[in-house]
Coordinates of C-alpha atoms and ligand atoms in Angstrom, one line a residue:
X149 CA 118.1 101.7 93.5
X150 CA 114.6 101.9 93.0
X151 CA 113.2 105.4 93.5
X152 CA 110.1 104.8 95.6
X153 CA 107.3 107.2 95.6
X154 CA 104.6 106.9 98.1
X155 CA 101.0 106.3 97.1
X156 CA 99.5 109.4 96.1
X157 CA 96.1 108.9 97.5
X158 CA 94.9 110.0 94.1
X159 CA 92.0 112.1 93.9
X160 CA 89.1 109.6 93.4
X161 CA 90.2 107.2 96.1
X162 CA 87.2 106.4 98.4
X163 CA 87.4 107.5 101.8
X164 CA 87.3 104.8 104.5
X165 CA 83.9 105.1 105.5
X166 CA 82.4 104.7 101.6
X167 CA 81.4 101.2 100.7
X168 CA 84.5 99.4 99.1
X169 CA 84.5 98.7 95.6
X170 CA 85.7 95.2 95.9
X171 CA 85.7 93.3 99.1
X172 CA 87.1 89.7 99.8
X173 CA 85.7 88.3 103.3
X174 CA 87.4 85.2 104.9
X175 CA 87.9 83.8 101.3
X176 CA 89.5 80.4 100.8
X177 CA 90.1 78.3 97.7
X178 CA 90.8 74.7 97.8
X179 CA 91.4 72.7 94.6
X180 CA 91.5 68.9 94.8
X181 CA 94.5 67.8 92.4
X182 CA 95.1 63.9 92.2
X183 CA 93.1 63.1 95.4
X184 CA 95.1 65.8 97.3
X185 CA 93.6 69.1 98.7
X186 CA 95.6 72.2 97.5
X187 CA 94.7 75.5 99.5
X188 CA 95.5 78.1 96.8
X189 CA 94.1 80.9 99.0
X190 CA 94.0 80.3 102.8
X191 CA 91.8 83.1 104.1
X192 CA 92.1 86.5 102.6
X193 CA 90.0 89.5 103.7
X194 CA 90.7 92.9 102.2
X195 CA 88.8 95.9 101.0
X196 CA 89.7 97.9 97.8
X197 CA 88.4 101.4 97.7
X198 CA 86.6 102.9 94.7
X199 CA 89.1 104.6 92.2
X200 CA 92.0 103.0 94.0
X201 CA 95.2 101.4 92.3
X202 CA 95.4 98.3 94.2
X203 CA 98.2 95.6 93.9
X204 CA 98.4 92.0 94.7
X205 CA 102.1 91.3 95.0
X206 CA 104.1 88.1 95.9
X207 CA 106.0 85.2 94.6
X208 CA 105.0 82.6 91.9
X209 CA 102.4 80.3 93.4
X210 CA 101.1 82.4 96.2
X211 CA 97.5 82.8 95.1
X212 CA 97.4 86.0 93.4
X213 CA 95.7 84.9 90.1
X214 CA 93.2 82.7 92.1
X215 CA 92.3 85.8 94.1
X216 CA 91.8 87.8 91.1
X217 CA 89.8 85.1 89.3
X218 CA 87.4 84.9 92.5
X219 CA 87.0 88.8 92.2
X220 CA 86.1 88.3 88.5
X221 CA 83.8 85.3 89.1
X222 CA 85.8 82.6 87.1
X223 CA 86.4 80.8 90.2
X224 CA 83.9 80.3 93.3
X225 CA 85.4 80.5 96.7
X226 CA 85.4 77.2 98.8
X227 CA 84.5 79.5 101.7
X228 CA 84.0 83.2 102.3
X229 CA 82.2 86.1 100.6
X230 CA 83.0 88.3 97.5
X231 CA 81.3 91.6 97.6
X232 CA 81.4 94.3 94.8
X233 CA 80.1 97.7 95.8
X234 CA 78.5 96.2 98.9
X235 CA 76.6 93.4 97.2
X236 CA 77.3 89.7 97.7
X237 CA 78.4 88.4 94.1
X238 CA 80.0 85.1 95.6
X239 CA 77.7 83.1 93.5
X240 CA 77.1 85.5 90.4
X241 CA 78.7 84.7 87.0
X242 CA 81.6 86.7 85.5
X243 CA 79.5 88.3 82.8
X244 CA 77.0 89.7 85.3
X245 CA 79.8 91.4 87.4
X246 CA 80.7 95.0 86.5
X247 CA 84.4 94.3 86.4
X248 CA 86.6 93.4 83.4
X249 CA 89.7 91.3 83.4
X250 CA 93.0 91.7 81.3
X251 CA 95.1 88.7 81.2
X252 CA 98.9 88.2 80.7
X253 CA 98.3 86.7 77.2
X254 CA 95.7 89.4 76.0
X255 CA 94.7 87.4 73.0
X256 CA 93.5 90.1 70.5
X257 CA 91.7 88.9 67.6
X258 CA 94.5 88.5 65.1
X259 CA 92.4 88.8 62.0
X260 CA 90.8 92.1 63.2
X261 CA 92.2 95.5 63.0
X262 CA 92.8 97.7 66.1
X263 CA 89.4 99.7 65.7
X264 CA 87.5 96.2 65.4
X265 CA 89.4 94.7 68.4
X266 CA 88.5 97.6 70.6
X267 CA 84.8 97.9 69.1
X268 CA 84.1 94.1 69.3
X269 CA 82.3 94.2 72.8
X270 CA 80.4 97.3 72.1
X271 CA 79.1 95.8 68.8
X272 CA 78.2 92.5 70.5
X273 CA 75.9 94.4 73.0
X274 CA 74.2 96.1 70.1
X275 CA 75.3 99.7 71.0
X276 CA 74.3 102.2 68.3
X277 CA 77.2 102.8 65.5
X278 CA 77.2 106.5 66.5
X279 CA 78.1 105.5 70.1
X280 CA 80.6 102.8 69.1
X281 CA 82.3 105.4 66.9
X282 CA 82.6 108.0 69.7
X283 CA 83.4 105.6 72.5
X284 CA 86.2 103.7 70.6
X285 CA 87.7 107.1 69.3
X286 CA 87.8 108.5 72.8
X287 CA 89.3 105.0 74.0
X288 CA 92.1 105.1 71.4
X289 CA 92.9 108.7 72.3
X290 CA 93.4 107.8 75.8
X291 CA 95.9 104.9 74.9
X292 CA 97.5 107.0 72.4
X293 CA 96.8 104.9 69.5
X294 CA 95.0 107.3 67.2
X295 CA 96.3 106.9 63.4
X296 CA 96.8 103.0 64.1
X297 CA 93.3 102.0 63.8
X298 CA 93.7 99.8 60.6
X299 CA 96.7 97.9 61.9
X300 CA 96.5 94.2 62.8
X301 CA 97.8 93.0 66.0
X302 CA 101.0 91.3 64.3
X303 CA 101.9 94.8 62.7
X304 CA 102.3 96.4 66.2
X305 CA 104.8 96.5 69.0
X306 CA 104.2 94.4 72.3
X307 CA 103.4 97.7 74.2
X308 CA 100.9 98.8 71.5
X309 CA 99.1 95.5 71.6
X310 CA 98.9 95.7 75.3
X311 CA 97.3 99.2 74.9
X312 CA 94.8 97.7 72.5
X313 CA 94.0 94.9 75.0
X314 CA 93.6 97.8 77.7
X315 CA 91.1 100.0 75.4
X316 CA 89.2 96.8 74.6
X317 CA 88.7 96.3 78.2
X318 CA 88.2 99.8 79.3
X319 CA 85.7 100.7 76.5
X320 CA 83.0 98.6 78.2
X321 CA 83.1 101.0 81.0
X322 CA 83.5 98.6 83.7
X323 CA 83.5 99.8 87.3
X324 CA 86.7 97.9 88.0
X325 CA 89.6 96.6 85.9
X326 CA 91.6 93.5 87.0
X327 CA 95.1 93.2 85.3
X328 CA 96.8 89.9 85.9
X329 CA 100.6 90.5 85.2
X330 CA 99.7 92.5 82.1
X331 CA 103.1 93.6 81.3
X332 CA 104.9 90.3 81.8
X333 CA 105.4 89.7 78.1
X334 CA 107.2 93.1 77.4
X335 CA 110.9 93.9 77.9
X336 CA 112.1 95.8 80.7
X337 CA 112.2 99.4 78.9
X338 CA 108.8 98.9 77.5
X339 CA 107.3 97.7 80.7
X340 CA 108.6 100.8 82.5
X341 CA 107.1 103.0 80.1
X342 CA 103.8 101.1 80.2
X343 CA 103.8 101.4 84.1
X344 CA 103.7 105.2 83.8
X345 CA 101.1 105.0 80.8
X346 CA 98.9 102.5 82.8
X347 CA 99.1 104.9 85.9
X348 CA 98.2 107.8 83.6
X349 CA 95.1 105.8 82.0
X350 CA 93.9 104.9 85.4
X351 CA 94.0 108.5 86.5
X352 CA 92.3 109.8 83.4
X353 CA 89.4 107.2 83.7
X354 CA 89.2 107.0 87.3
X355 CA 88.2 103.6 87.8
X356 CA 89.4 100.9 90.3
X357 CA 92.2 99.0 89.1
X358 CA 93.4 95.8 90.7
X359 CA 97.0 94.8 89.6
X360 CA 98.7 91.4 89.8
X361 CA 102.3 91.2 89.7
X362 CA 105.4 89.5 91.2
X363 CA 107.6 92.5 90.5
X364 CA 107.9 94.6 93.6
X365 CA 109.5 97.8 91.9
X366 CA 106.4 97.6 89.4
X367 CA 104.1 97.5 92.4
X368 CA 105.8 100.2 94.4
X369 CA 105.8 102.5 91.7
X370 CA 102.2 102.4 90.5
X371 CA 99.9 101.4 93.5
X372 CA 98.1 103.4 96.1
X373 CA 98.0 100.3 98.3
X374 CA 99.7 96.9 98.1
X375 CA 98.7 93.7 99.5
X376 CA 102.0 91.5 99.9
X377 CA 100.9 87.7 99.5
X378 CA 102.6 84.7 100.5
X379 CA 101.6 81.2 100.5
X380 CA 97.9 82.0 100.2
X381 CA 97.8 84.7 102.8
X382 CA 98.3 88.5 102.9
X383 CA 101.4 89.3 105.1
X384 CA 101.0 93.0 104.8
X385 CA 98.7 95.6 103.3
X386 CA 99.7 99.1 103.2
X387 CA 100.9 101.9 101.1
X388 CA 104.1 101.5 99.0
X389 CA 106.3 103.7 101.5
X390 CA 105.1 101.8 104.5
X391 CA 105.7 98.4 102.7
X392 CA 109.1 99.4 101.9
X393 CA 110.2 101.2 105.1
X394 CA 108.2 99.3 107.8
X395 CA 107.8 95.7 106.4
X396 CA 105.8 93.9 108.9
X397 CA 107.1 90.5 108.5
X398 CA 110.3 88.7 107.8
X399 CA 108.9 87.7 104.6
X400 CA 107.9 91.2 103.4
X401 CA 111.4 92.4 104.5
X402 CA 113.0 90.0 102.3
X403 CA 110.8 90.1 99.4
X404 CA 110.7 93.9 98.8
X405 CA 114.0 95.5 97.8
X406 CA 117.4 94.6 99.7
X407 CA 116.9 94.5 103.4
X408 CA 119.3 93.5 106.2
X409 CA 117.9 91.3 109.0
X410 CA 119.5 91.4 112.4
X411 CA 118.7 89.5 115.6
X412 CA 119.8 90.2 119.2
X413 CA 118.5 89.5 122.6
X414 CA 116.6 92.2 124.6
X415 CA 119.1 93.7 127.2
X416 CA 116.7 96.3 128.7
X417 CA 113.4 98.1 127.6
X418 CA 113.5 101.8 127.3
X419 CA 109.9 103.0 126.7
X420 CA 108.7 101.7 123.4
X421 CA 112.1 100.8 122.4
X422 CA 114.3 97.6 123.0
X423 CA 118.0 97.8 123.6
X424 CA 119.5 94.8 122.1
X425 CA 122.7 93.0 123.1
X426 CA 124.9 92.4 119.9
X427 CA 128.7 92.6 120.0
X428 CA 130.5 94.2 123.0
X429 CA 130.9 97.7 121.6
X430 CA 127.5 97.6 119.7
X431 CA 124.6 99.5 120.7
X432 CA 121.3 98.8 118.8
X433 CA 118.0 100.4 119.7
X434 CA 114.9 99.4 118.0
X435 CA 111.3 100.6 118.2
X436 CA 108.8 97.7 119.2
X437 CA 105.1 97.6 118.4
X438 CA 104.0 94.9 120.8
X439 CA 105.7 94.0 124.0
X440 CA 109.1 92.5 124.6
X441 CA 110.9 91.6 127.7
X442 CA 114.6 91.1 128.9
X443 CA 116.1 87.9 127.3
X444 CA 113.8 87.8 124.3
X445 CA 115.2 87.6 121.0
X446 CA 114.1 90.4 118.5
X447 CA 114.5 90.3 114.7
X448 CA 115.1 93.8 113.2
X449 CA 115.5 95.1 109.6
X450 CA 117.3 98.2 108.4
X451 CA 117.4 99.3 104.7
X452 CA 121.0 99.6 103.3
X453 CA 120.4 103.2 102.3
X454 CA 119.6 104.2 105.9
X455 CA 123.1 102.9 107.0
X456 CA 126.3 105.2 107.3
X457 CA 129.3 103.4 107.1
X458 CA 132.5 105.2 108.8
X459 CA 136.0 104.1 109.9
X460 CA 135.8 106.0 113.4
X461 CA 133.3 105.1 115.9
X462 CA 130.4 107.6 115.6
X463 CA 129.0 109.8 118.3
X464 CA 125.5 110.5 119.2
X465 CA 122.2 108.8 119.6
X466 CA 122.6 106.3 117.0
X467 CA 122.4 102.5 116.8
X468 CA 125.6 101.1 115.9
X469 CA 127.6 98.0 115.3
X470 CA 131.2 97.1 114.2
X471 CA 132.1 95.0 111.3
X472 CA 134.6 94.0 108.6
X473 CA 134.1 95.1 104.9
X474 CA 133.8 92.0 102.9
X475 CA 133.0 93.4 99.5
X476 CA 132.9 96.8 97.8
X477 CA 130.9 97.2 94.5
X478 CA 130.9 100.3 92.7
X479 CA 127.6 100.8 91.1
X480 CA 127.9 104.5 89.4
X481 CA 125.9 106.7 91.6
X482 CA 126.4 104.6 94.7
X483 CA 128.6 101.9 96.2
X484 CA 127.5 98.8 97.8
X485 CA 129.4 97.4 100.7
X486 CA 129.2 94.0 102.3
X487 CA 130.1 94.2 106.0
X488 CA 130.5 91.0 108.1
X489 CA 129.6 91.4 111.9
X490 CA 131.3 89.6 114.6
X491 CA 128.2 87.3 115.3
X492 CA 128.1 86.1 111.5
X493 CA 125.5 88.4 110.1
X494 CA 126.2 90.3 107.0
X495 CA 124.9 93.9 106.4
X496 CA 124.6 95.5 102.9
X497 CA 125.0 99.3 103.0
X498 CA 124.6 101.6 100.0
X499 CA 126.3 104.8 100.1
X500 CA 125.8 107.7 97.6
X501 CA 128.8 108.7 95.6
X502 CA 128.3 112.4 96.6
X503 CA 131.5 114.4 95.8
X504 CA 132.1 115.4 99.3
X505 CA 131.7 111.7 100.8
X506 CA 134.9 111.2 102.6
X507 CA 134.5 107.4 103.5
X508 CA 136.5 105.3 101.2
X509 CA 136.3 101.8 103.2
X510 CA 138.0 98.8 101.4
X511 CA 137.9 95.3 101.5
X512 CA 139.3 94.0 105.1
X513 CA 138.7 97.6 106.8
X514 CA 137.2 97.4 110.2
X515 CA 134.2 100.0 110.0
X516 CA 131.5 101.1 111.9
X517 CA 127.9 101.0 110.7
X518 CA 125.3 103.5 112.1
X519 CA 121.7 104.6 111.6
X520 CA 118.8 106.3 113.3
X521 CA 117.0 103.9 115.6
X522 CA 113.6 105.0 114.1
X523 CA 114.9 103.8 110.8
X524 CA 115.1 100.1 111.9
X525 CA 112.0 98.0 112.7
X526 CA 111.3 95.0 114.7
X527 CA 109.6 92.2 112.8
X528 CA 106.7 90.0 114.0
Ligands
LIG243 N1 93.0 74.4 89.0 C1 94.0 74.2 90.0 N2 94.1 72.9 90.5 C2 95.0 72.7 91.5 N3 95.9 73.6 92.1 C3 95.8 75.0 91.4 C4 94.8 75.3 90.5 N4 94.9 76.6 90.3 C5 96.0 77.0 90.9 N5 96.4 76.1 91.8 C6 97.7 76.1 92.8 O1 97.2 77.1 93.7 C7 98.4 77.9 94.0 C8 98.1 79.3 93.7 O2 98.1 79.6 92.3 P1 98.0 81.0 91.5 O3 97.8 80.7 90.1 O4 97.0 81.7 92.3 O5 99.4 81.6 91.9 P2 99.9 83.0 91.3 O6 100.4 83.7 92.7 O7 99.1 83.6 90.5 O8 101.4 82.5 90.8 P3 102.2 82.9 89.4 O9 102.9 84.4 90.0 O10 103.2 82.1 89.2 O11 100.9 83.3 88.4 C9 99.7 77.1 93.5 O12 100.3 76.4 94.3 C10 98.7 76.4 92.2 O13 99.6 75.4 91.9
LIG244 MG1 99.3 84.1 88.2

């Protein structure tokens, strides 16, 4: 299981009444490909705060890179407005925007050593030798590459090369850094290490990071806020904890972590909660944001780790359903159970292997699954 940490709301994140660092306002991007119109981005509006670590998360082809390229100015929107620090930059070329982009293939200059790679942009801008020396030195310290100045890119690991690429972008002191799947080429262990490094570097330099990834655990660990994209649209924009615990749509629930989807007909409304009819002995209560009436079908989600499995019918004000264990997988610190319900749904349950845990359900056992109603959410 991924350990989820809520966005820290790190120091430096703009208060809501401040002018956003980056804004997309009703942005649409259409391409014409072989005579057909492809809508890569179908209408995205979002505002990113100064100093925020903001992620665009979604499956391949959902429009992440296209959105990012419009922020950087490599692509002009078909409709809508891009603003940086309150200024309309929709038609401003990339080199006139105060943002830098780091791509997945970070393309260091192979014939130049680390120092020269980082210093390249400053030298081209005719920054004085003294200032180049101090700024490159400071940057190499931040990315922890002091002592490697003379190395060529091919003489370094993937993670080290990635840090050179970061230093090369950050040395220009952009107000925002755009990172498009920057860790995609690294193996898992190095990627996890670099995630922590990136977060530390962002805190240290205090600039806005916009991060593109299709890896949900990466977005959840690093971001202050996440926009989950699907098919050219933002499905949910919220902090990591909310995205994980209160997915707003079926797509988000399915895309982020393992989640269980159940559906039932509303038997009665009880204040802001719906009482659903599932199996005869089942009792499922779910908080509803909008309105629902008797007879409506409601879909709800509940995370595997919020569910308790027991062989006896539990007591108390819990939601509970009865089912049959179809699979038990031992996963070290926890067990994963698959439980089939009478209606055909299959529910996944994670149960910690605490030494005082008494449940040892096995394949074929009839069991009760229960959870606090507030740990389940109705989907839109
Ligand atoms: N120049 C182009 N011409 C035509 N279609 C394009 C062009 N660029 C992107 N697209 C299409 O727009 C959609 C969004 O592409 P985009 O590159 O933004 O996706 P992505 O979310 O970055 O995906 P990935 O995770 O695979 O990088 C895709 O369907 C893609 O095929
Ligand atoms: Mg992409």
